[in-house]
């Protein structure tokens, strides 16, 4: 029977590439989205043309009721969820003096609480089935990185690292829970507004002398989703080309 993978924030950027790559590997994919309506509709058209077994569900993962409704829809159609990729994330980069409790809370609610909401329900399904893979998309920003302009995002990713360890403990021994922490990945949102001089200076800090690609992250997701990673659990795996220095 075909395995089912649910990808939150799967209609754009890294999430889209993860969904496409898992589909190429033979998974039925469930693409969750919220604000990216146009992108989701376009992606659904692409998948339909290719005959990909996919389901698109709009839901705000920070809302428990919407998450429950999404999971109910997935289970009604497929009856199983084998892989969960918690990719959905928002940022609110700004000068420190312009930040408010509201903007901080907005980021945490989607990035951290949203990841908890989906993992709680899907993890229990996997636990009951005695099998499953949860893959959280974190960031190297969540580990010993200091950028006050994006401190809400950094805090949320540090929280996801902690959440990963606790979920692994909660759902042992049946569910593998790991996090991927990308470094500088050349997504549309990542490089927007960056000039070539800044990008070149960042590349100098990377041992492989290139920025990462969405494919790099997606390929690691495919590995962690597969049986080849069955003895990898409770890990935060950096994918940053060997970045070093400040």
JSON list of C-alpha atoms in Angstrom, two decimals:
[
{"chain": "A", "resi": 1, "resn": "UNK", "atom": "CA", "xyz": [0.00, 0.00, 0.00]},
{"chain": "A", "resi": 2, "resn": "UNK", "atom": "CA", "xyz": [1.23, 3.48, -0.88]},
{"chain": "A", "resi": 3, "resn": "UNK", "atom": "CA", "xyz": [2.60, 5.47, 2.03]},
{"chain": "A", "resi": 4, "resn": "UNK", "atom": "CA", "xyz": [1.16, 8.89, 2.86]},
{"chain": "A", "resi": 5, "resn": "UNK", "atom": "CA", "xyz": [3.21, 11.98, 3.70]},
{"chain": "A", "resi": 6, "resn": "UNK", "atom": "CA", "xyz": [1.74, 15.18, 5.14]},
{"chain": "A", "resi": 7, "resn": "UNK", "atom": "CA", "xyz": [3.76, 18.35, 4.57]},
{"chain": "A", "resi": 8, "resn": "UNK", "atom": "CA", "xyz": [2.74, 21.53, 6.35]},
{"chain": "A", "resi": 9, "resn": "UNK", "atom": "CA", "xyz": [3.51, 24.75, 4.52]},
{"chain": "A", "resi": 10, "resn": "UNK", "atom": "CA", "xyz": [3.90, 22.62, 1.43]},
{"chain": "A", "resi": 11, "resn": "UNK", "atom": "CA", "xyz": [2.82, 25.01, -1.31]},
{"chain": "A", "resi": 12, "resn": "UNK", "atom": "CA", "xyz": [5.98, 27.07, -1.64]},
{"chain": "A", "resi": 13, "resn": "UNK", "atom": "CA", "xyz": [9.74, 27.06, -1.18]},
{"chain": "A", "resi": 14, "resn": "UNK", "atom": "CA", "xyz": [11.33, 24.14, 0.62]},
{"chain": "A", "resi": 15, "resn": "UNK", "atom": "CA", "xyz": [7.93, 22.67, 1.48]},
{"chain": "A", "resi": 16, "resn": "UNK", "atom": "CA", "xyz": [6.93, 22.47, -2.16]},
{"chain": "A", "resi": 17, "resn": "UNK", "atom": "CA", "xyz": [10.20, 20.83, -3.13]},
{"chain": "A", "resi": 18, "resn": "UNK", "atom": "CA", "xyz": [9.77, 18.31, -0.29]},
{"chain": "A", "resi": 19, "resn": "UNK", "atom": "CA", "xyz": [6.26, 17.46, -1.51]},
{"chain": "A", "resi": 20, "resn": "UNK", "atom": "CA", "xyz": [7.42, 17.10, -5.11]},
{"chain": "A", "resi": 21, "resn": "UNK", "atom": "CA", "xyz": [10.37, 14.92, -4.14]},
{"chain": "A", "resi": 22, "resn": "UNK", "atom": "CA", "xyz": [8.32, 12.64, -1.90]},
{"chain": "A", "resi": 23, "resn": "UNK", "atom": "CA", "xyz": [5.75, 12.32, -4.70]},
{"chain": "A", "resi": 24, "resn": "UNK", "atom": "CA", "xyz": [8.56, 11.30, -7.08]},
{"chain": "A", "resi": 25, "resn": "UNK", "atom": "CA", "xyz": [9.50, 8.64, -4.53]},
{"chain": "A", "resi": 26, "resn": "UNK", "atom": "CA", "xyz": [6.00, 7.16, -4.73]},
{"chain": "A", "resi": 27, "resn": "UNK", "atom": "CA", "xyz": [4.32, 8.71, -1.70]},
{"chain": "A", "resi": 28, "resn": "UNK", "atom": "CA", "xyz": [0.80, 10.03, -1.73]},
{"chain": "A", "resi": 29, "resn": "UNK", "atom": "CA", "xyz": [1.31, 13.59, -0.54]},
{"chain": "A", "resi": 30, "resn": "UNK", "atom": "CA", "xyz": [-0.94, 15.83, 1.50]},
{"chain": "A", "resi": 31, "resn": "UNK", "atom": "CA", "xyz": [-0.03, 19.48, 1.01]},
{"chain": "A", "resi": 32, "resn": "UNK", "atom": "CA", "xyz": [-1.12, 21.77, 3.81]},
{"chain": "A", "resi": 33, "resn": "UNK", "atom": "CA", "xyz": [-1.23, 25.52, 3.19]},
{"chain": "A", "resi": 34, "resn": "UNK", "atom": "CA", "xyz": [-2.92, 28.58, 4.64]},
{"chain": "A", "resi": 35, "resn": "UNK", "atom": "CA", "xyz": [-2.16, 31.96, 3.08]},
{"chain": "A", "resi": 36, "resn": "UNK", "atom": "CA", "xyz": [-0.51, 30.63, -0.11]},
{"chain": "A", "resi": 37, "resn": "UNK", "atom": "CA", "xyz": [-3.82, 30.00, -1.88]},
{"chain": "A", "resi": 38, "resn": "UNK", "atom": "CA", "xyz": [-2.71, 30.95, -5.39]},
{"chain": "A", "resi": 39, "resn": "UNK", "atom": "CA", "xyz": [0.47, 28.91, -5.11]},
{"chain": "A", "resi": 40, "resn": "UNK", "atom": "CA", "xyz": [-1.45, 25.90, -3.81]},
{"chain": "A", "resi": 41, "resn": "UNK", "atom": "CA", "xyz": [-3.94, 26.09, -6.68]},
{"chain": "A", "resi": 42, "resn": "UNK", "atom": "CA", "xyz": [-1.11, 26.32, -9.20]},
{"chain": "A", "resi": 43, "resn": "UNK", "atom": "CA", "xyz": [0.72, 23.42, -7.57]},
{"chain": "A", "resi": 44, "resn": "UNK", "atom": "CA", "xyz": [-2.44, 21.32, -7.54]},
{"chain": "A", "resi": 45, "resn": "UNK", "atom": "CA", "xyz": [-2.82, 21.94, -11.28]},
{"chain": "A", "resi": 46, "resn": "UNK", "atom": "CA", "xyz": [0.77, 20.80, -11.84]},
{"chain": "A", "resi": 47, "resn": "UNK", "atom": "CA", "xyz": [0.20, 17.65, -9.80]},
{"chain": "A", "resi": 48, "resn": "UNK", "atom": "CA", "xyz": [-3.05, 16.87, -11.58]},
{"chain": "A", "resi": 49, "resn": "UNK", "atom": "CA", "xyz": [-1.33, 17.08, -14.96]},
{"chain": "A", "resi": 50, "resn": "UNK", "atom": "CA", "xyz": [1.35, 14.66, -13.77]},
{"chain": "A", "resi": 51, "resn": "UNK", "atom": "CA", "xyz": [-1.20, 12.26, -12.27]},
{"chain": "A", "resi": 52, "resn": "UNK", "atom": "CA", "xyz": [0.30, 12.61, -8.79]},
{"chain": "A", "resi": 53, "resn": "UNK", "atom": "CA", "xyz": [-1.74, 11.18, -5.94]},
{"chain": "A", "resi": 54, "resn": "UNK", "atom": "CA", "xyz": [-2.12, 14.30, -3.82]},
{"chain": "A", "resi": 55, "resn": "UNK", "atom": "CA", "xyz": [-4.49, 16.09, -1.52]},
{"chain": "A", "resi": 56, "resn": "UNK", "atom": "CA", "xyz": [-4.45, 19.82, -0.78]},
{"chain": "A", "resi": 57, "resn": "UNK", "atom": "CA", "xyz": [-5.88, 21.01, 2.53]},
{"chain": "A", "resi": 58, "resn": "UNK", "atom": "CA", "xyz": [-6.08, 24.60, 3.68]},
{"chain": "A", "resi": 59, "resn": "UNK", "atom": "CA", "xyz": [-5.69, 24.93, 7.45]},
{"chain": "A", "resi": 60, "resn": "UNK", "atom": "CA", "xyz": [-4.14, 27.33, 9.93]},
{"chain": "A", "resi": 61, "resn": "UNK", "atom": "CA", "xyz": [-2.01, 24.95, 11.97]},
{"chain": "A", "resi": 62, "resn": "UNK", "atom": "CA", "xyz": [-2.00, 27.32, 14.93]},
{"chain": "A", "resi": 63, "resn": "UNK", "atom": "CA", "xyz": [-5.74, 26.59, 15.30]},
{"chain": "A", "resi": 64, "resn": "UNK", "atom": "CA", "xyz": [-6.40, 23.24, 16.98]},
{"chain": "A", "resi": 65, "resn": "UNK", "atom": "CA", "xyz": [-9.86, 22.86, 15.44]},
{"chain": "A", "resi": 66, "resn": "UNK", "atom": "CA", "xyz": [-8.56, 23.44, 11.92]},
{"chain": "A", "resi": 67, "resn": "UNK", "atom": "CA", "xyz": [-5.77, 20.94, 12.50]},
{"chain": "A", "resi": 68, "resn": "UNK", "atom": "CA", "xyz": [-8.27, 18.34, 13.73]},
{"chain": "A", "resi": 69, "resn": "UNK", "atom": "CA", "xyz": [-10.42, 18.94, 10.66]},
{"chain": "A", "resi": 70, "resn": "UNK", "atom": "CA", "xyz": [-7.40, 18.56, 8.36]},
{"chain": "A", "resi": 71, "resn": "UNK", "atom": "CA", "xyz": [-6.33, 15.29, 9.96]},
{"chain": "A", "resi": 72, "resn": "UNK", "atom": "CA", "xyz": [-9.90, 13.97, 9.80]},
{"chain": "A", "resi": 73, "resn": "UNK", "atom": "CA", "xyz": [-9.99, 14.73, 6.07]},
{"chain": "A", "resi": 74, "resn": "UNK", "atom": "CA", "xyz": [-6.69, 12.97, 5.48]},
{"chain": "A", "resi": 75, "resn": "UNK", "atom": "CA", "xyz": [-7.72, 9.91, 7.44]},
{"chain": "A", "resi": 76, "resn": "UNK", "atom": "CA", "xyz": [-11.06, 9.76, 5.63]},
{"chain": "A", "resi": 77, "resn": "UNK", "atom": "CA", "xyz": [-9.31, 9.72, 2.26]},
{"chain": "A", "resi": 78, "resn": "UNK", "atom": "CA", "xyz": [-6.22, 7.66, 3.00]},
{"chain": "A", "resi": 79, "resn": "UNK", "atom": "CA", "xyz": [-6.75, 6.02, 6.38]},
{"chain": "A", "resi": 80, "resn": "UNK", "atom": "CA", "xyz": [-3.13, 6.51, 7.35]},
{"chain": "A", "resi": 81, "resn": "UNK", "atom": "CA", "xyz": [-0.29, 9.00, 7.73]},
{"chain": "A", "resi": 82, "resn": "UNK", "atom": "CA", "xyz": [3.18, 7.51, 7.54]},
{"chain": "A", "resi": 83, "resn": "UNK", "atom": "CA", "xyz": [5.34, 10.62, 7.38]},
{"chain": "A", "resi": 84, "resn": "UNK", "atom": "CA", "xyz": [4.79, 14.08, 8.82]},
{"chain": "A", "resi": 85, "resn": "UNK", "atom": "CA", "xyz": [7.01, 16.97, 7.72]},
{"chain": "A", "resi": 86, "resn": "UNK", "atom": "CA", "xyz": [6.48, 20.00, 9.93]},
{"chain": "A", "resi": 87, "resn": "UNK", "atom": "CA", "xyz": [7.73, 22.67, 7.55]},
{"chain": "A", "resi": 88, "resn": "UNK", "atom": "CA", "xyz": [5.29, 25.56, 7.97]},
{"chain": "A", "resi": 89, "resn": "UNK", "atom": "CA", "xyz": [6.93, 28.72, 9.31]},
{"chain": "A", "resi": 90, "resn": "UNK", "atom": "CA", "xyz": [6.58, 32.49, 9.30]},
{"chain": "A", "resi": 91, "resn": "UNK", "atom": "CA", "xyz": [9.01, 35.29, 10.10]},
{"chain": "A", "resi": 92, "resn": "UNK", "atom": "CA", "xyz": [8.67, 38.86, 11.28]},
{"chain": "A", "resi": 93, "resn": "UNK", "atom": "CA", "xyz": [12.09, 40.39, 10.85]},
{"chain": "A", "resi": 94, "resn": "UNK", "atom": "CA", "xyz": [12.32, 43.94, 12.14]},
{"chain": "A", "resi": 95, "resn": "UNK", "atom": "CA", "xyz": [14.40, 46.28, 14.22]},
{"chain": "A", "resi": 96, "resn": "UNK", "atom": "CA", "xyz": [14.33, 45.35, 17.89]},
{"chain": "A", "resi": 97, "resn": "UNK", "atom": "CA", "xyz": [12.63, 48.58, 18.93]},
{"chain": "A", "resi": 98, "resn": "UNK", "atom": "CA", "xyz": [9.80, 47.88, 16.48]},
{"chain": "A", "resi": 99, "resn": "UNK", "atom": "CA", "xyz": [9.04, 44.43, 17.86]},
{"chain": "A", "resi": 100, "resn": "UNK", "atom": "CA", "xyz": [6.00, 43.83, 20.04]},
{"chain": "A", "resi": 101, "resn": "UNK", "atom": "CA", "xyz": [4.62, 40.98, 22.12]},
{"chain": "A", "resi": 102, "resn": "UNK", "atom": "CA", "xyz": [2.00, 40.52, 19.38]},
{"chain": "A", "resi": 103, "resn": "UNK", "atom": "CA", "xyz": [4.54, 40.01, 16.58]},
{"chain": "A", "resi": 104, "resn": "UNK", "atom": "CA", "xyz": [6.57, 37.67, 18.79]},
{"chain": "A", "resi": 105, "resn": "UNK", "atom": "CA", "xyz": [3.46, 35.69, 19.64]},
{"chain": "A", "resi": 106, "resn": "UNK", "atom": "CA", "xyz": [2.36, 35.47, 16.00]},
{"chain": "A", "resi": 107, "resn": "UNK", "atom": "CA", "xyz": [5.61, 33.78, 15.01]},
{"chain": "A", "resi": 108, "resn": "UNK", "atom": "CA", "xyz": [5.62, 31.37, 17.93]},
{"chain": "A", "resi": 109, "resn": "UNK", "atom": "CA", "xyz": [1.98, 30.46, 17.38]},
{"chain": "A", "resi": 110, "resn": "UNK", "atom": "CA", "xyz": [2.60, 29.21, 13.84]},
{"chain": "A", "resi": 111, "resn": "UNK", "atom": "CA", "xyz": [6.15, 27.92, 14.03]},
{"chain": "A", "resi": 112, "resn": "UNK", "atom": "CA", "xyz": [6.13, 26.29, 17.44]},
{"chain": "A", "resi": 113, "resn": "UNK", "atom": "CA", "xyz": [2.56, 25.81, 18.61]},
{"chain": "A", "resi": 114, "resn": "UNK", "atom": "CA", "xyz": [1.50, 24.85, 15.09]},
{"chain": "A", "resi": 115, "resn": "UNK", "atom": "CA", "xyz": [4.18, 22.16, 14.98]},
{"chain": "A", "resi": 116, "resn": "UNK", "atom": "CA", "xyz": [2.97, 20.90, 18.35]},
{"chain": "A", "resi": 117, "resn": "UNK", "atom": "CA", "xyz": [-0.68, 20.85, 17.25]},
{"chain": "A", "resi": 118, "resn": "UNK", "atom": "CA", "xyz": [-0.05, 18.74, 14.17]},
{"chain": "A", "resi": 119, "resn": "UNK", "atom": "CA", "xyz": [2.50, 16.47, 15.83]},
{"chain": "A", "resi": 120, "resn": "UNK", "atom": "CA", "xyz": [0.23, 15.72, 18.76]},
{"chain": "A", "resi": 121, "resn": "UNK", "atom": "CA", "xyz": [-2.54, 14.34, 16.56]},
{"chain": "A", "resi": 122, "resn": "UNK", "atom": "CA", "xyz": [-0.45, 12.69, 13.87]},
{"chain": "A", "resi": 123, "resn": "UNK", "atom": "CA", "xyz": [2.04, 11.29, 16.37]},
{"chain": "A", "resi": 124, "resn": "UNK", "atom": "CA", "xyz": [-0.75, 9.52, 18.22]},
{"chain": "A", "resi": 125, "resn": "UNK", "atom": "CA", "xyz": [-2.00, 7.99, 14.98]},
{"chain": "A", "resi": 126, "resn": "UNK", "atom": "CA", "xyz": [1.50, 6.75, 14.21]},
{"chain": "A", "resi": 127, "resn": "UNK", "atom": "CA", "xyz": [1.97, 5.45, 17.74]},
{"chain": "A", "resi": 128, "resn": "UNK", "atom": "CA", "xyz": [-1.27, 3.50, 17.53]},
{"chain": "A", "resi": 129, "resn": "UNK", "atom": "CA", "xyz": [-0.09, 2.05, 14.21]},
{"chain": "A", "resi": 130, "resn": "UNK", "atom": "CA", "xyz": [3.33, 1.32, 15.76]},
{"chain": "A", "resi": 131, "resn": "UNK", "atom": "CA", "xyz": [5.17, 3.07, 12.91]},
{"chain": "A", "resi": 132, "resn": "UNK", "atom": "CA", "xyz": [5.84, 6.54, 11.60]},
{"chain": "A", "resi": 133, "resn": "UNK", "atom": "CA", "xyz": [8.35, 9.28, 10.90]},
{"chain": "A", "resi": 134, "resn": "UNK", "atom": "CA", "xyz": [8.04, 12.87, 12.12]},
{"chain": "A", "resi": 135, "resn": "UNK", "atom": "CA", "xyz": [10.51, 15.30, 10.55]},
{"chain": "A", "resi": 136, "resn": "UNK", "atom": "CA", "xyz": [10.62, 18.84, 11.88]},
{"chain": "A", "resi": 137, "resn": "UNK", "atom": "CA", "xyz": [12.19, 21.56, 9.77]},
{"chain": "A", "resi": 138, "resn": "UNK", "atom": "CA", "xyz": [14.20, 23.63, 12.22]},
{"chain": "A", "resi": 139, "resn": "UNK", "atom": "CA", "xyz": [17.10, 25.97, 11.41]},
{"chain": "A", "resi": 140, "resn": "UNK", "atom": "CA", "xyz": [20.70, 26.58, 12.36]},
{"chain": "A", "resi": 141, "resn": "UNK", "atom": "CA", "xyz": [19.26, 29.86, 13.70]},
{"chain": "A", "resi": 142, "resn": "UNK", "atom": "CA", "xyz": [17.86, 27.81, 16.57]},
{"chain": "A", "resi": 143, "resn": "UNK", "atom": "CA", "xyz": [21.32, 26.86, 17.82]},
{"chain": "A", "resi": 144, "resn": "UNK", "atom": "CA", "xyz": [23.83, 29.41, 19.10]},
{"chain": "A", "resi": 145, "resn": "UNK", "atom": "CA", "xyz": [22.91, 32.07, 16.53]},
{"chain": "A", "resi": 146, "resn": "UNK", "atom": "CA", "xyz": [22.25, 35.67, 17.39]},
{"chain": "A", "resi": 147, "resn": "UNK", "atom": "CA", "xyz": [20.26, 37.85, 15.01]},
{"chain": "A", "resi": 148, "resn": "UNK", "atom": "CA", "xyz": [18.12, 40.29, 17.03]},
{"chain": "A", "resi": 149, "resn": "UNK", "atom": "CA", "xyz": [16.17, 41.26, 13.92]},
{"chain": "A", "resi": 150, "resn": "UNK", "atom": "CA", "xyz": [14.76, 37.73, 13.68]},
{"chain": "A", "resi": 151, "resn": "UNK", "atom": "CA", "xyz": [14.77, 36.74, 17.35]},
{"chain": "A", "resi": 152, "resn": "UNK", "atom": "CA", "xyz": [11.16, 35.50, 17.22]},
{"chain": "A", "resi": 153, "resn": "UNK", "atom": "CA", "xyz": [12.05, 33.08, 14.42]},
{"chain": "A", "resi": 154, "resn": "UNK", "atom": "CA", "xyz": [15.26, 32.01, 16.16]},
{"chain": "A", "resi": 155, "resn": "UNK", "atom": "CA", "xyz": [13.39, 31.38, 19.42]},
{"chain": "A", "resi": 156, "resn": "UNK", "atom": "CA", "xyz": [10.75, 29.35, 17.60]},
{"chain": "A", "resi": 157, "resn": "UNK", "atom": "CA", "xyz": [13.38, 27.14, 16.00]},
{"chain": "A", "resi": 158, "resn": "UNK", "atom": "CA", "xyz": [15.17, 26.62, 19.30]},
{"chain": "A", "resi": 159, "resn": "UNK", "atom": "CA", "xyz": [11.78, 25.60, 20.66]},
{"chain": "A", "resi": 160, "resn": "UNK", "atom": "CA", "xyz": [11.30, 23.15, 17.80]},
{"chain": "A", "resi": 161, "resn": "UNK", "atom": "CA", "xyz": [14.63, 21.53, 18.67]},
{"chain": "A", "resi": 162, "resn": "UNK", "atom": "CA", "xyz": [13.42, 21.02, 22.23]},
{"chain": "A", "resi": 163, "resn": "UNK", "atom": "CA", "xyz": [10.02, 19.86, 21.01]},
{"chain": "A", "resi": 164, "resn": "UNK", "atom": "CA", "xyz": [11.73, 17.29, 18.79]},
{"chain": "A", "resi": 165, "resn": "UNK", "atom": "CA", "xyz": [13.45, 15.68, 21.77]},
{"chain": "A", "resi": 166, "resn": "UNK", "atom": "CA", "xyz": [10.25, 15.61, 23.81]},
{"chain": "A", "resi": 167, "resn": "UNK", "atom": "CA", "xyz": [8.18, 14.17, 20.96]},
{"chain": "A", "resi": 168, "resn": "UNK", "atom": "CA", "xyz": [10.78, 11.45, 20.45]},
{"chain": "A", "resi": 169, "resn": "UNK", "atom": "CA", "xyz": [10.44, 10.55, 24.12]},
{"chain": "A", "resi": 170, "resn": "UNK", "atom": "CA", "xyz": [6.63, 10.71, 24.03]},
{"chain": "A", "resi": 171, "resn": "UNK", "atom": "CA", "xyz": [6.19, 8.47, 21.00]},
{"chain": "A", "resi": 172, "resn": "UNK", "atom": "CA", "xyz": [8.99, 5.96, 21.59]},
{"chain": "A", "resi": 173, "resn": "UNK", "atom": "CA", "xyz": [9.58, 3.22, 20.57]},
{"chain": "A", "resi": 174, "resn": "UNK", "atom": "CA", "xyz": [7.42, 3.30, 17.46]},
{"chain": "A", "resi": 175, "resn": "UNK", "atom": "CA", "xyz": [7.83, 6.78, 15.97]},
{"chain": "A", "resi": 176, "resn": "UNK", "atom": "CA", "xyz": [11.13, 8.25, 14.79]},
{"chain": "A", "resi": 177, "resn": "UNK", "atom": "CA", "xyz": [11.23, 11.98, 15.49]},
{"chain": "A", "resi": 178, "resn": "UNK", "atom": "CA", "xyz": [14.07, 14.06, 14.07]},
{"chain": "A", "resi": 179, "resn": "UNK", "atom": "CA", "xyz": [14.69, 17.63, 13.02]},
{"chain": "A", "resi": 180, "resn": "UNK", "atom": "CA", "xyz": [16.54, 19.05, 10.05]},
{"chain": "A", "resi": 181, "resn": "UNK", "atom": "CA", "xyz": [18.33, 22.34, 10.66]},
{"chain": "A", "resi": 182, "resn": "UNK", "atom": "CA", "xyz": [19.14, 24.00, 7.33]},
{"chain": "A", "resi": 183, "resn": "UNK", "atom": "CA", "xyz": [21.74, 26.72, 7.07]},
{"chain": "A", "resi": 184, "resn": "UNK", "atom": "CA", "xyz": [21.84, 29.18, 4.17]},
{"chain": "A", "resi": 185, "resn": "UNK", "atom": "CA", "xyz": [19.38, 27.74, 1.64]},
{"chain": "A", "resi": 186, "resn": "UNK", "atom": "CA", "xyz": [18.78, 29.71, -1.56]},
{"chain": "A", "resi": 187, "resn": "UNK", "atom": "CA", "xyz": [15.01, 29.92, -1.41]},
{"chain": "A", "resi": 188, "resn": "UNK", "atom": "CA", "xyz": [13.09, 32.83, -2.87]},
{"chain": "A", "resi": 189, "resn": "UNK", "atom": "CA", "xyz": [12.32, 34.23, 0.57]},
{"chain": "A", "resi": 190, "resn": "UNK", "atom": "CA", "xyz": [15.86, 33.65, 1.89]},
{"chain": "A", "resi": 191, "resn": "UNK", "atom": "CA", "xyz": [17.74, 35.62, -0.77]},
{"chain": "A", "resi": 192, "resn": "UNK", "atom": "CA", "xyz": [15.12, 38.32, -1.31]},
{"chain": "A", "resi": 193, "resn": "UNK", "atom": "CA", "xyz": [16.71, 41.69, -0.65]},
{"chain": "A", "resi": 194, "resn": "UNK", "atom": "CA", "xyz": [20.25, 40.31, -0.33]},
{"chain": "A", "resi": 195, "resn": "UNK", "atom": "CA", "xyz": [22.91, 41.81, -2.56]},
{"chain": "A", "resi": 196, "resn": "UNK", "atom": "CA", "xyz": [25.61, 39.76, -4.25]},
{"chain": "A", "resi": 197, "resn": "UNK", "atom": "CA", "xyz": [28.31, 41.10, -1.95]},
{"chain": "A", "resi": 198, "resn": "UNK", "atom": "CA", "xyz": [26.50, 39.85, 1.15]},
{"chain": "A", "resi": 199, "resn": "UNK", "atom": "CA", "xyz": [25.78, 36.44, -0.40]},
{"chain": "A", "resi": 200, "resn": "UNK", "atom": "CA", "xyz": [29.44, 36.10, -1.41]},
{"chain": "A", "resi": 201, "resn": "UNK", "atom": "CA", "xyz": [30.53, 36.93, 2.15]},
{"chain": "A", "resi": 202, "resn": "UNK", "atom": "CA", "xyz": [28.23, 34.23, 3.52]},
{"chain": "A", "resi": 203, "resn": "UNK", "atom": "CA", "xyz": [29.47, 31.66, 1.00]},
{"chain": "A", "resi": 204, "resn": "UNK", "atom": "CA", "xyz": [33.01, 32.30, 2.27]},
{"chain": "A", "resi": 205, "resn": "UNK", "atom": "CA", "xyz": [31.88, 30.86, 5.62]},
{"chain": "A", "resi": 206, "resn": "UNK", "atom": "CA", "xyz": [30.72, 27.60, 4.01]},
{"chain": "A", "resi": 207, "resn": "UNK", "atom": "CA", "xyz": [33.25, 24.82, 3.52]},
{"chain": "A", "resi": 208, "resn": "UNK", "atom": "CA", "xyz": [31.59, 23.62, 0.32]},
{"chain": "A", "resi": 209, "resn": "UNK", "atom": "CA", "xyz": [31.66, 27.19, -1.03]},
{"chain": "A", "resi": 210, "resn": "UNK", "atom": "CA", "xyz": [28.04, 27.27, -2.13]},
{"chain": "A", "resi": 211, "resn": "UNK", "atom": "CA", "xyz": [24.66, 27.97, -0.66]},
{"chain": "A", "resi": 212, "resn": "UNK", "atom": "CA", "xyz": [22.28, 25.08, -0.15]},
{"chain": "A", "resi": 213, "resn": "UNK", "atom": "CA", "xyz": [19.36, 24.27, -2.40]},
{"chain": "A", "resi": 214, "resn": "UNK", "atom": "CA", "xyz": [15.81, 23.21, -1.75]},
{"chain": "A", "resi": 215, "resn": "UNK", "atom": "CA", "xyz": [16.76, 19.86, -3.29]},
{"chain": "A", "resi": 216, "resn": "UNK", "atom": "CA", "xyz": [19.47, 19.36, -0.67]},
{"chain": "A", "resi": 217, "resn": "UNK", "atom": "CA", "xyz": [16.89, 19.62, 2.10]},
{"chain": "A", "resi": 218, "resn": "UNK", "atom": "CA", "xyz": [14.28, 17.55, 0.27]},
{"chain": "A", "resi": 219, "resn": "UNK", "atom": "CA", "xyz": [16.76, 14.72, -0.31]},
{"chain": "A", "resi": 220, "resn": "UNK", "atom": "CA", "xyz": [17.51, 14.56, 3.41]},
{"chain": "A", "resi": 221, "resn": "UNK", "atom": "CA", "xyz": [13.79, 14.45, 4.15]},
{"chain": "A", "resi": 222, "resn": "UNK", "atom": "CA", "xyz": [13.40, 11.52, 1.75]},
{"chain": "A", "resi": 223, "resn": "UNK", "atom": "CA", "xyz": [16.19, 9.67, 3.54]},
{"chain": "A", "resi": 224, "resn": "UNK", "atom": "CA", "xyz": [14.73, 10.28, 7.00]},
{"chain": "A", "resi": 225, "resn": "UNK", "atom": "CA", "xyz": [11.30, 9.22, 5.75]},
{"chain": "A", "resi": 226, "resn": "UNK", "atom": "CA", "xyz": [12.65, 5.94, 4.41]},
{"chain": "A", "resi": 227, "resn": "UNK", "atom": "CA", "xyz": [13.44, 2.65, 6.11]},
{"chain": "A", "resi": 228, "resn": "UNK", "atom": "CA", "xyz": [17.14, 3.41, 5.58]},
{"chain": "A", "resi": 229, "resn": "UNK", "atom": "CA", "xyz": [16.95, 5.80, 8.53]},
{"chain": "A", "resi": 230, "resn": "UNK", "atom": "CA", "xyz": [15.13, 3.49, 10.92]},
{"chain": "A", "resi": 231, "resn": "UNK", "atom": "CA", "xyz": [17.87, 3.69, 13.57]},
{"chain": "A", "resi": 232, "resn": "UNK", "atom": "CA", "xyz": [18.09, 7.48, 13.51]},
{"chain": "A", "resi": 233, "resn": "UNK", "atom": "CA", "xyz": [15.97, 9.05, 16.22]},
{"chain": "A", "resi": 234, "resn": "UNK", "atom": "CA", "xyz": [15.91, 12.14, 18.46]},
{"chain": "A", "resi": 235, "resn": "UNK", "atom": "CA", "xyz": [18.48, 14.01, 16.35]},
{"chain": "A", "resi": 236, "resn": "UNK", "atom": "CA", "xyz": [18.88, 17.60, 15.16]},
{"chain": "A", "resi": 237, "resn": "UNK", "atom": "CA", "xyz": [20.67, 17.21, 11.84]},
{"chain": "A", "resi": 238, "resn": "UNK", "atom": "CA", "xyz": [22.39, 20.29, 10.42]},
{"chain": "A", "resi": 239, "resn": "UNK", "atom": "CA", "xyz": [22.51, 20.68, 6.66]},
{"chain": "A", "resi": 240, "resn": "UNK", "atom": "CA", "xyz": [24.66, 23.73, 6.07]},
{"chain": "A", "resi": 241, "resn": "UNK", "atom": "CA", "xyz": [27.57, 22.75, 3.85]},
{"chain": "A", "resi": 242, "resn": "UNK", "atom": "CA", "xyz": [29.94, 22.92, 6.82]},
{"chain": "A", "resi": 243, "resn": "UNK", "atom": "CA", "xyz": [29.26, 26.55, 7.75]},
{"chain": "A", "resi": 244, "resn": "UNK", "atom": "CA", "xyz": [31.66, 28.02, 10.30]},
{"chain": "A", "resi": 245, "resn": "UNK", "atom": "CA", "xyz": [32.55, 31.36, 11.86]},
{"chain": "A", "resi": 246, "resn": "UNK", "atom": "CA", "xyz": [30.36, 34.40, 12.46]}
]
